[in-house]
PDB file of C-alpha atoms and ligand atoms in Angstrom:
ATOM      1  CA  UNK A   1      11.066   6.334  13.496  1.00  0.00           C
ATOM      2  CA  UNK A   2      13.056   9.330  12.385  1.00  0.00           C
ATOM      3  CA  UNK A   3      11.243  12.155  11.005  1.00  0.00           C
ATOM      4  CA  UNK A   4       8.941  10.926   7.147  1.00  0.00           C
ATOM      5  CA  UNK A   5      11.030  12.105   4.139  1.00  0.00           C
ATOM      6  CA  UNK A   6       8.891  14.450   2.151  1.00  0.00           C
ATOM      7  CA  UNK A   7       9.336  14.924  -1.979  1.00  0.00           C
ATOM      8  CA  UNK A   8       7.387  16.806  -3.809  1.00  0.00           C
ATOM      9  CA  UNK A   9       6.795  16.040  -7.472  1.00  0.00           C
ATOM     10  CA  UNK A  10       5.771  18.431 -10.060  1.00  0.00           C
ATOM     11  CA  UNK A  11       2.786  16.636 -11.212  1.00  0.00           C
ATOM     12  CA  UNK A  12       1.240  12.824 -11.471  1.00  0.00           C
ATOM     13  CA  UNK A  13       3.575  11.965 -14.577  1.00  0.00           C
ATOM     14  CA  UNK A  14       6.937  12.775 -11.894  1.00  0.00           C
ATOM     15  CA  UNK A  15       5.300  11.223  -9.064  1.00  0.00           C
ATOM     16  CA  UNK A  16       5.373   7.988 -10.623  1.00  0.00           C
ATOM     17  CA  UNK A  17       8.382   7.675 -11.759  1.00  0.00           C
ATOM     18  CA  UNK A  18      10.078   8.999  -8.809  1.00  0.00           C
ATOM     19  CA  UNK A  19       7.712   6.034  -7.182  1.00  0.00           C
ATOM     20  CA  UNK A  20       9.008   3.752  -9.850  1.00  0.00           C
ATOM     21  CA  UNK A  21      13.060   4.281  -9.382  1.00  0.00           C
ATOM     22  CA  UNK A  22      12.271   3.904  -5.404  1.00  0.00           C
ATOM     23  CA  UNK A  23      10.579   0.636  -6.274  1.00  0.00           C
ATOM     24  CA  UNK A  24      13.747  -0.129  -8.173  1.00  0.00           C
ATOM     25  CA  UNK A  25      16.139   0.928  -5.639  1.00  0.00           C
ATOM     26  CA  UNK A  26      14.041  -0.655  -3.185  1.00  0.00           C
ATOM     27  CA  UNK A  27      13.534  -3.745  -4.680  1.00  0.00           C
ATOM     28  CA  UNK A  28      17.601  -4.382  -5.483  1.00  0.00           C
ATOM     29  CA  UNK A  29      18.421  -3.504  -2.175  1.00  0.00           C
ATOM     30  CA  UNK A  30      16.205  -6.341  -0.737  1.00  0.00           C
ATOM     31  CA  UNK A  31      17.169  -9.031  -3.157  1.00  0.00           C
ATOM     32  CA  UNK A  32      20.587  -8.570  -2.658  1.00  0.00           C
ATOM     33  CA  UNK A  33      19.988  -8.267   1.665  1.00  0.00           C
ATOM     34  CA  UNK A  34      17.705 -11.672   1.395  1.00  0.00           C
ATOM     35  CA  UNK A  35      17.559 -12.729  -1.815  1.00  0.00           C
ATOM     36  CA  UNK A  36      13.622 -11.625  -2.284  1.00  0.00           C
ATOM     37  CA  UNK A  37      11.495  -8.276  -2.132  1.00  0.00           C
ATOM     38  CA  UNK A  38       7.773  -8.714  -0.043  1.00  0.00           C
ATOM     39  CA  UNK A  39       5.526  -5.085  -1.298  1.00  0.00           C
ATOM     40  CA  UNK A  40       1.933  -4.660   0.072  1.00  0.00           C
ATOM     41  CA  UNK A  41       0.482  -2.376  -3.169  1.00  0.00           C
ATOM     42  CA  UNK A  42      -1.945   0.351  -2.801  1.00  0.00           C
ATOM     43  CA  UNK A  43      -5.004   0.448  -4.707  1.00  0.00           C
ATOM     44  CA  UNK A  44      -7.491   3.367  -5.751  1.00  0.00           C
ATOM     45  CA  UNK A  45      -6.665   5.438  -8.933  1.00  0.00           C
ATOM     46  CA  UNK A  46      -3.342   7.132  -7.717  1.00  0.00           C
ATOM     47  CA  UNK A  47      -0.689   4.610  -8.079  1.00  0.00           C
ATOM     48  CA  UNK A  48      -2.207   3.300 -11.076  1.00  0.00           C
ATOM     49  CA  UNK A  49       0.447   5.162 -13.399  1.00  0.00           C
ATOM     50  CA  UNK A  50       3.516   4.162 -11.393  1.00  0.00           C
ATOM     51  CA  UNK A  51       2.420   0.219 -12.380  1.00  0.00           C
ATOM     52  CA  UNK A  52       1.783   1.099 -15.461  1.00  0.00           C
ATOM     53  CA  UNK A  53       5.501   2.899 -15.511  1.00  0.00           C
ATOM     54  CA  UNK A  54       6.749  -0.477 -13.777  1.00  0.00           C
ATOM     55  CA  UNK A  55       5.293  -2.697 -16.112  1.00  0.00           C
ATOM     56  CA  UNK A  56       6.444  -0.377 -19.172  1.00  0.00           C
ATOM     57  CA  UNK A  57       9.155  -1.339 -21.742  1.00  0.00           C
ATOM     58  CA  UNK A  58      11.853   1.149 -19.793  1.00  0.00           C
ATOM     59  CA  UNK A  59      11.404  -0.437 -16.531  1.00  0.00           C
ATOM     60  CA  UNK A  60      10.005  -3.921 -16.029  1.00  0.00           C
ATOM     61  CA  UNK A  61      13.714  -4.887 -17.381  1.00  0.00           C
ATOM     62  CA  UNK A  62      15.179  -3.546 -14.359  1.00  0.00           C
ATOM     63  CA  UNK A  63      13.137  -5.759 -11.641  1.00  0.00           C
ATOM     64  CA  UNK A  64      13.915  -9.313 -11.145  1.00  0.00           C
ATOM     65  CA  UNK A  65      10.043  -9.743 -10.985  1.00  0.00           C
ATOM     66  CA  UNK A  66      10.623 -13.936 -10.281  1.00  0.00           C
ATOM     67  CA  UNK A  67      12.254 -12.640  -6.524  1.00  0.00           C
ATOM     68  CA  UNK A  68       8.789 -10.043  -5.592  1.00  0.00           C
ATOM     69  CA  UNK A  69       6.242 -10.995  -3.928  1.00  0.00           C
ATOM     70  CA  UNK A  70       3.143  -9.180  -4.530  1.00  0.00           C
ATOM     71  CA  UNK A  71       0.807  -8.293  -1.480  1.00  0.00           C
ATOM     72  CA  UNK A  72      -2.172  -6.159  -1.677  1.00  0.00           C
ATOM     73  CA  UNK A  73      -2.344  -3.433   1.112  1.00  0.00           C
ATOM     74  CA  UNK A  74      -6.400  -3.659   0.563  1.00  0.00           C
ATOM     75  CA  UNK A  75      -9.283  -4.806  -0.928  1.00  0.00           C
ATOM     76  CA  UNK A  76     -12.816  -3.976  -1.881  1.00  0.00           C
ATOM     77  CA  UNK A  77     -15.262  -7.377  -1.263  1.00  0.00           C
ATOM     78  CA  UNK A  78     -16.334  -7.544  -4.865  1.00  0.00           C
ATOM     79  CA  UNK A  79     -14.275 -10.395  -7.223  1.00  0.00           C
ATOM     80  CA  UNK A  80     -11.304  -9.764  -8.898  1.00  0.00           C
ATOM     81  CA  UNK A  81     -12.557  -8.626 -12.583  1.00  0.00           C
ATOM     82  CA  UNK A  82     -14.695  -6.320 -10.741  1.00  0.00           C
ATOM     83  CA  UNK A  83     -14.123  -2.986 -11.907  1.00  0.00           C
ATOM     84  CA  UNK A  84     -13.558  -1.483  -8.209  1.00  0.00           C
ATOM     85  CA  UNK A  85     -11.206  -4.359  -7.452  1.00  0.00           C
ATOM     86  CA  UNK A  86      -8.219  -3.351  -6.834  1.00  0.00           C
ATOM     87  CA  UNK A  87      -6.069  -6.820  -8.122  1.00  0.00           C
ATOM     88  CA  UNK A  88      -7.705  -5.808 -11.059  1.00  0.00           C
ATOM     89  CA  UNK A  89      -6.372  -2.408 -11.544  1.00  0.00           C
ATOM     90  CA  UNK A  90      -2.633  -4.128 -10.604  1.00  0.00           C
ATOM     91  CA  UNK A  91      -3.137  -7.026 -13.197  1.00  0.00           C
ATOM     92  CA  UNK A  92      -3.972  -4.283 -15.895  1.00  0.00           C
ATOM     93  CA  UNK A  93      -1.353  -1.638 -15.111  1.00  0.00           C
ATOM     94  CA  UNK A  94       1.015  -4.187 -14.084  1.00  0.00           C
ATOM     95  CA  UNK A  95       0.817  -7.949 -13.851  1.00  0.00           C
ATOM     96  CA  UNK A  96      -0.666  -8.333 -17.771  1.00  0.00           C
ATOM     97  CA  UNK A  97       3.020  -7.010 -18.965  1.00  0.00           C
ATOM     98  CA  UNK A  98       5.477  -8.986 -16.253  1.00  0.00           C
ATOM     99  CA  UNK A  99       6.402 -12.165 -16.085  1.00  0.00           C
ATOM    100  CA  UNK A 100       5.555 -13.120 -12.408  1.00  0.00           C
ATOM    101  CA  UNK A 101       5.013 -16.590 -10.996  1.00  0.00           C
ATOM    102  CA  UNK A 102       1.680 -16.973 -10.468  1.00  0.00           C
ATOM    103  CA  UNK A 103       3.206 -18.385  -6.610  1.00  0.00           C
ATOM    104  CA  UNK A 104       4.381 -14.566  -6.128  1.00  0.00           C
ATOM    105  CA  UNK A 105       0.822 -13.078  -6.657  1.00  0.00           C
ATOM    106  CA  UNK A 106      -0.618 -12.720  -3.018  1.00  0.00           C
ATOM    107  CA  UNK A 107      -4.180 -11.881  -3.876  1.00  0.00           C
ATOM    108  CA  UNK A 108      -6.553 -10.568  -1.254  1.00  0.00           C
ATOM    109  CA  UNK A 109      -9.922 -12.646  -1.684  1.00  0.00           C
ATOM    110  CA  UNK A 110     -12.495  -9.733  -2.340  1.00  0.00           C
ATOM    111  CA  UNK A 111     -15.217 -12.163  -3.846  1.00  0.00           C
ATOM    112  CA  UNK A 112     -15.531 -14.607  -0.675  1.00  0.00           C
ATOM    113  CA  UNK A 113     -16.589 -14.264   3.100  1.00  0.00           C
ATOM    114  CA  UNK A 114     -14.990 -10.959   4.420  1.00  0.00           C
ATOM    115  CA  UNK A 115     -13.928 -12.868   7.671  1.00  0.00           C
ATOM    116  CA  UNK A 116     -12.724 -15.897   6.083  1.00  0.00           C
ATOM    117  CA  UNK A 117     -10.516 -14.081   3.282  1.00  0.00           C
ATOM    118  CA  UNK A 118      -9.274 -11.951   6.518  1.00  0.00           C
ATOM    119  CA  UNK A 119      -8.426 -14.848   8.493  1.00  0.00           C
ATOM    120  CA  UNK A 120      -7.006 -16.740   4.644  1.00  0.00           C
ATOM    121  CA  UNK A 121      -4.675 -13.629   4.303  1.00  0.00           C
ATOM    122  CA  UNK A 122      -3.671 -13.358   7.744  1.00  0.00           C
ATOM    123  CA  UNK A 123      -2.735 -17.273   7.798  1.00  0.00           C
ATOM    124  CA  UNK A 124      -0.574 -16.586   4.561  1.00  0.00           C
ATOM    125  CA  UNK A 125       1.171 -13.719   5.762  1.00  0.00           C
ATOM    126  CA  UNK A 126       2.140 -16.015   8.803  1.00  0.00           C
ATOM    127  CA  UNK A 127       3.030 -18.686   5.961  1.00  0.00           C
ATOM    128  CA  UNK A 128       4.997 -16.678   3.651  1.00  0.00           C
ATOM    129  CA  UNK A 129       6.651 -14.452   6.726  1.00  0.00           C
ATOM    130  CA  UNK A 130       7.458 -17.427   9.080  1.00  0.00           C
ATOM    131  CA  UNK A 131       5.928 -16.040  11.855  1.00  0.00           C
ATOM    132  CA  UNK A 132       6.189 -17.215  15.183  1.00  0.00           C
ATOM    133  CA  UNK A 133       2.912 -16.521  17.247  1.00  0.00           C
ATOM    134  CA  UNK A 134       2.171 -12.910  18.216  1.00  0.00           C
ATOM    135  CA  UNK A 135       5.475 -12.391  15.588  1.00  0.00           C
ATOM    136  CA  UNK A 136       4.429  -9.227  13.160  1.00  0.00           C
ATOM    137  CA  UNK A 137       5.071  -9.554   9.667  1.00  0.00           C
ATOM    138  CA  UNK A 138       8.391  -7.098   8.294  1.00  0.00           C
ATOM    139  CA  UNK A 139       7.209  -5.921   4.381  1.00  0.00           C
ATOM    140  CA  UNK A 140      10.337  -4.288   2.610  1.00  0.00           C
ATOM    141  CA  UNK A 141       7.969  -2.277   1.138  1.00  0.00           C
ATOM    142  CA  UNK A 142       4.003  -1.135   2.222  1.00  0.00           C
ATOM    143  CA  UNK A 143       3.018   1.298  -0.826  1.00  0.00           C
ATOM    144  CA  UNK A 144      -0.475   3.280   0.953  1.00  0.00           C
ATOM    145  CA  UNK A 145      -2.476   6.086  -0.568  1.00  0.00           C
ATOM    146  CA  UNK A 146      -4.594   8.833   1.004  1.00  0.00           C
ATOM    147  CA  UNK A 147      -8.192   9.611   1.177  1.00  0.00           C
ATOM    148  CA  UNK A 148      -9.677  13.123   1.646  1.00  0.00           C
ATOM    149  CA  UNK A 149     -10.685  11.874   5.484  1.00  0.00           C
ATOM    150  CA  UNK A 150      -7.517  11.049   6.299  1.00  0.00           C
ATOM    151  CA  UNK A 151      -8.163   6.868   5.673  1.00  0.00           C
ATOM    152  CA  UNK A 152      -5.535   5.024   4.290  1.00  0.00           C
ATOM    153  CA  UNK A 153      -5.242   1.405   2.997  1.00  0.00           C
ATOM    154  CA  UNK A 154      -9.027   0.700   4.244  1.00  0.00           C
ATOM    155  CA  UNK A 155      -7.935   2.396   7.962  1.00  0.00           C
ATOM    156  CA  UNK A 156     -11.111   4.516   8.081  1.00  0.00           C
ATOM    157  CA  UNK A 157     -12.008   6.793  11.212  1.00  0.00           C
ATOM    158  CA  UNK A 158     -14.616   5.618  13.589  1.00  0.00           C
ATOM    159  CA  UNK A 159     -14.008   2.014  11.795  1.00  0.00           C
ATOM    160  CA  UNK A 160     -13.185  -1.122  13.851  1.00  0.00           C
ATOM    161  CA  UNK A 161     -10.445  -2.099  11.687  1.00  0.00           C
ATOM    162  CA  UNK A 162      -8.401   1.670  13.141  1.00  0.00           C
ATOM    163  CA  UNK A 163      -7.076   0.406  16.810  1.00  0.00           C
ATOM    164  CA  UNK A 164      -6.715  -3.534  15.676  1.00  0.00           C
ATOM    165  CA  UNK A 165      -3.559  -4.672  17.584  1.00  0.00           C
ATOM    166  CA  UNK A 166      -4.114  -8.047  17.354  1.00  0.00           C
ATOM    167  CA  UNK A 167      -4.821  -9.347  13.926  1.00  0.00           C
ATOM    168  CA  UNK A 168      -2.563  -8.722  11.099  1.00  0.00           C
ATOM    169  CA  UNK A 169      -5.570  -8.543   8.748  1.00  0.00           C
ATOM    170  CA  UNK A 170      -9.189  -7.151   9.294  1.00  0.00           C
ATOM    171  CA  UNK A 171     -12.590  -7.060   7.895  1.00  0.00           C
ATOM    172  CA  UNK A 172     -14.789  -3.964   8.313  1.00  0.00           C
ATOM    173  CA  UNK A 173     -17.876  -3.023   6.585  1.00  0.00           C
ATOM    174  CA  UNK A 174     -17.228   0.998   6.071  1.00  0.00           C
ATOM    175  CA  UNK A 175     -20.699   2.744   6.758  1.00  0.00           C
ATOM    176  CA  UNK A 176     -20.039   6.007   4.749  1.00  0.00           C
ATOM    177  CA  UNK A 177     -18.996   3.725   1.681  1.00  0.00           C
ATOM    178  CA  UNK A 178     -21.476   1.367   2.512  1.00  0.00           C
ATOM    179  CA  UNK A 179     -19.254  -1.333   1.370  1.00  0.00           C
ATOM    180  CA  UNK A 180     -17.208  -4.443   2.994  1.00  0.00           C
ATOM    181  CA  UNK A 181     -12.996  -4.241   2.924  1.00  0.00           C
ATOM    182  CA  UNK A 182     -10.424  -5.803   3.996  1.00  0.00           C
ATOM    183  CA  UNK A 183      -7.310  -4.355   5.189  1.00  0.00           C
ATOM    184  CA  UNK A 184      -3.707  -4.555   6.766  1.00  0.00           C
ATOM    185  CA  UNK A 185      -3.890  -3.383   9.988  1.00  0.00           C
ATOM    186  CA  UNK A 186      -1.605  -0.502  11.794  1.00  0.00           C
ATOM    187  CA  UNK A 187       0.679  -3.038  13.664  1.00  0.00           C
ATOM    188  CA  UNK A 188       1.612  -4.626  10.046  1.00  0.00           C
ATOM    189  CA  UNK A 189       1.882  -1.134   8.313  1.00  0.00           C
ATOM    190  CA  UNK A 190       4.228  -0.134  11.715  1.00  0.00           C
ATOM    191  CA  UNK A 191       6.282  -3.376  11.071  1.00  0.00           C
ATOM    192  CA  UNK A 192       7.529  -2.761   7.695  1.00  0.00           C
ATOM    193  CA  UNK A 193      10.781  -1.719   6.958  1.00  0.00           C
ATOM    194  CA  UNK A 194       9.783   0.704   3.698  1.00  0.00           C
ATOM    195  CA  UNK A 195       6.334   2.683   4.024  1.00  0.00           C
ATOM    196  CA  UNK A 196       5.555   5.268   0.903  1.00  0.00           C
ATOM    197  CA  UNK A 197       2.335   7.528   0.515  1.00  0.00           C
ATOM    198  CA  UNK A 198       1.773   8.499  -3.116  1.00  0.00           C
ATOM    199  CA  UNK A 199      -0.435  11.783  -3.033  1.00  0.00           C
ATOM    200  CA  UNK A 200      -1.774  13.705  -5.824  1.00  0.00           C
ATOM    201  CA  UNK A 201      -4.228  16.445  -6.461  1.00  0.00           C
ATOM    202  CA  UNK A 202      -5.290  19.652  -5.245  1.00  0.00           C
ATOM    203  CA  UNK A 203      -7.997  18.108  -3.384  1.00  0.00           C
ATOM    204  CA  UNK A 204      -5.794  16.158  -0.919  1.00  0.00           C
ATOM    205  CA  UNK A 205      -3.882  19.238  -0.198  1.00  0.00           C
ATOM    206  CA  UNK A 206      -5.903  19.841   2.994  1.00  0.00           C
ATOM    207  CA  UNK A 207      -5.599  16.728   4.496  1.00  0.00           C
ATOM    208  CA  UNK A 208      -1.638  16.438   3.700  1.00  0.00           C
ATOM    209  CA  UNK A 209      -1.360  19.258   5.824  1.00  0.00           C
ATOM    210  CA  UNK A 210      -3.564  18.044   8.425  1.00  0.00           C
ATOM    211  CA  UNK A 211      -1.929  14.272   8.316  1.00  0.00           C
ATOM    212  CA  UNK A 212       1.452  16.208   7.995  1.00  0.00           C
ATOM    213  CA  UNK A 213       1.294  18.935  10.861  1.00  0.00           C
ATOM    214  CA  UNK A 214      -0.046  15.459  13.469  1.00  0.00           C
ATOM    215  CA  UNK A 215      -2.073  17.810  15.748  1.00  0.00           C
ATOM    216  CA  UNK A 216      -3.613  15.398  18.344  1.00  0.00           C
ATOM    217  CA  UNK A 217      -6.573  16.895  17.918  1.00  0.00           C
ATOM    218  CA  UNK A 218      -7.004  15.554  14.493  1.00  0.00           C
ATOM    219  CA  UNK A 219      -5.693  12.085  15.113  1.00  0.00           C
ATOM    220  CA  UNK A 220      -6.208  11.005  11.302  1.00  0.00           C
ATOM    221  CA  UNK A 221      -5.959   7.190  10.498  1.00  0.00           C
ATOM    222  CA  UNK A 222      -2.832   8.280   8.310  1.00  0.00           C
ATOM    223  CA  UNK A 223      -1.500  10.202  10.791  1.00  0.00           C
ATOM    224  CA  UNK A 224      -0.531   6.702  12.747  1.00  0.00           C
ATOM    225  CA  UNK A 225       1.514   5.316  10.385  1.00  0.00           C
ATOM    226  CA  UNK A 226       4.402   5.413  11.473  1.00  0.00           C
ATOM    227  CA  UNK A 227       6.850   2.652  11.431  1.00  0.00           C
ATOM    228  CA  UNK A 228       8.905   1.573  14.325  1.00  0.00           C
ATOM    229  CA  UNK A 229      11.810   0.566  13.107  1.00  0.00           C
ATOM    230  CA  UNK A 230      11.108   1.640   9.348  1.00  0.00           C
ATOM    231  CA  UNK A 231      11.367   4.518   6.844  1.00  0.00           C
ATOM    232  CA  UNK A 232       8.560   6.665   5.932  1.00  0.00           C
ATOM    233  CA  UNK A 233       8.292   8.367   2.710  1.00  0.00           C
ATOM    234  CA  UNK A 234       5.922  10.177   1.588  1.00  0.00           C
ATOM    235  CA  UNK A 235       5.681  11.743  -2.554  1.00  0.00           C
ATOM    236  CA  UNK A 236       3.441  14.041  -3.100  1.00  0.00           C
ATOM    237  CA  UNK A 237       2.967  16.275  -6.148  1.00  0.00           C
ATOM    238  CA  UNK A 238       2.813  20.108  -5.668  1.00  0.00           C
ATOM    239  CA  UNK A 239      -0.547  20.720  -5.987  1.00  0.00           C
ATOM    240  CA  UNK A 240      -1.379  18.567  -2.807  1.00  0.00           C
ATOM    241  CA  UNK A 241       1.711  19.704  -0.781  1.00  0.00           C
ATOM    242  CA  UNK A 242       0.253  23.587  -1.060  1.00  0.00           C
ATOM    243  CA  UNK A 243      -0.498  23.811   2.809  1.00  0.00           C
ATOM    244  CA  UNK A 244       2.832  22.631   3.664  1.00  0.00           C
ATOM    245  CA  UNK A 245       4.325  25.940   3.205  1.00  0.00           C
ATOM    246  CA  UNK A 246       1.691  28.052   5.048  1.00  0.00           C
TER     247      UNK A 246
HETATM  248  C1  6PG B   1      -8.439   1.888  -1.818  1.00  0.00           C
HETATM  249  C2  6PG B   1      -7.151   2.393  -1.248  1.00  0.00           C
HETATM  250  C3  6PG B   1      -7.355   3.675  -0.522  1.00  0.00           C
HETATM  251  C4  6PG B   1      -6.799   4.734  -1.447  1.00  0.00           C
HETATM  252  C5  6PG B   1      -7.223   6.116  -1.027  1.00  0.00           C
HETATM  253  C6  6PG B   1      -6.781   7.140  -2.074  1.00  0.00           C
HETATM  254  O1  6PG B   1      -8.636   0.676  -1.884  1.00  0.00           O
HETATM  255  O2  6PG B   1      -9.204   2.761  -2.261  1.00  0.00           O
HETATM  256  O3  6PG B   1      -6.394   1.550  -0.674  1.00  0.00           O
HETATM  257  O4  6PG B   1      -6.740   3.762   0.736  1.00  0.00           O
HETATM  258  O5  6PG B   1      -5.379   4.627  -1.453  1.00  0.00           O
HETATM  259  O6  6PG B   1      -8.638   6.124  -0.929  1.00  0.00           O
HETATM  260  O7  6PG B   1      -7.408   6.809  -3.291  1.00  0.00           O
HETATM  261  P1  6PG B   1      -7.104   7.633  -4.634  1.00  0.00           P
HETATM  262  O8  6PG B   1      -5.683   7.324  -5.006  1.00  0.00           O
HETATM  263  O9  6PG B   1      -8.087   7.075  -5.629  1.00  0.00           O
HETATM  264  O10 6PG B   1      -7.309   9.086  -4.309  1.00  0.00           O
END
């Protein structure tokens, strides 16, 4: 992987739409390469106004939303009209306003048995991907966030779910949440061909810098991603890019 492009936005507003024309870019690029676009979405409260901007009046016109497949990068084990679900936060921002066959929504299934709905998403990945065994799925597109301890999609430290090189998809219960995910795991992230962190707020700035700088010492969950033979991206508005400079 070459070195992770770094923009900075001026504030949440810029971040997603400089999110949303990547998505656009993105997504014609794909289409026209193989005549579809596969995206794993983030959830938690960041990306929520770059759907929103997708699914607006301005831009849902310019995204053949019949060719995307929608994948979910995570999910919190609750149903999906939970309020920490995050399908739900993707069908309000985003899904209520498109027109998207209801074959091209790839739900994660929070509400059932963790290790079933891993082993149900893992055996439609392989489905919808063609895999052959041991094959890794290739997203055009794995959108990830960025907690405050480093943890991304539901990659926390010290979880079981962090070293997974086998399964695509994984169950972990995440003690200092107490609360049951499910996640992509590393190798998937690794595979894709697009991977973008969106990043806002003045109290991620530390742990951009710490993510950013890679020291060994701190070897993050973020700090992995880092696909193989894929770009990295990573937008992040000023206010959380302030240890950058120092
Ligand atoms: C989730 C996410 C998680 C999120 C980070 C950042 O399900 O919560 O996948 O990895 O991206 O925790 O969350 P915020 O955007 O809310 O800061």
């Amino acid at each position: 992987m070459d070195k992770p492009e770094i923009l900075i936005c001026r504030d949440a507003t810029d971040l997603a739409r400089k999110a949303a024309e990547q998505f656009v870019s993105l997504a014609g690029r794909a289409m026209a390469r193989v005549g579809r676009f596969a995206v794993a979405l983030s959830g938690g409260s960041t990306p929520r106004a770059f759907y929103e901007l997708l699914g607006s009046a301005e831009c849902r016109e310019r995204v053949d939303w019949s060719r995307v497949h929608l994948f979910w990068g995570d999910e919190r084990s609750v149903p999906p009209d939970h309020a920490e679900s995050n399908f739900r936060m993707v069908q309000e921002a985003l899904l209520a306003k498109i027109l998207l066959p209801l074959q091209n929504i790839h739900r994660m299934a929070g509400e059932k048995d963790p290790a079933k709905a891993a082993d149900a998403y893992e055996h439609e990945l392989c489905e919808f991907f063609a895999l052959a065994p041991g094959q890794l799925p290739r997203f055009d597109l794995i959108l990830l966030g960025l907690g405050d301890d480093g943890h991304t999609a539901s990659l926390f430290p010290g979880t079981v779910a962090l070293p997974e090189q086998e399964r695509l998809v994984a169950s972990v219960y995440v003690e200092k949440l107490k609360a049951q995910r499910l996640t992509l795991t590393l190798p998937v992230i690794n595979a894709a061909a697009q991977v973008m962190f969106l990043v806002a707020g003045s109290g991620k700035a530390d742990v951009v810098g710490r993510v950013l700088r890679r020291s060994a010492a701190d070897d993050l969950p973020a700090a992995r991603v880092r696909p193989a033979n894929g770009s990295l991206t990573w937008m992040i508005t000023q206010d959380a890019a302030t240890s950058l400079s120092k």
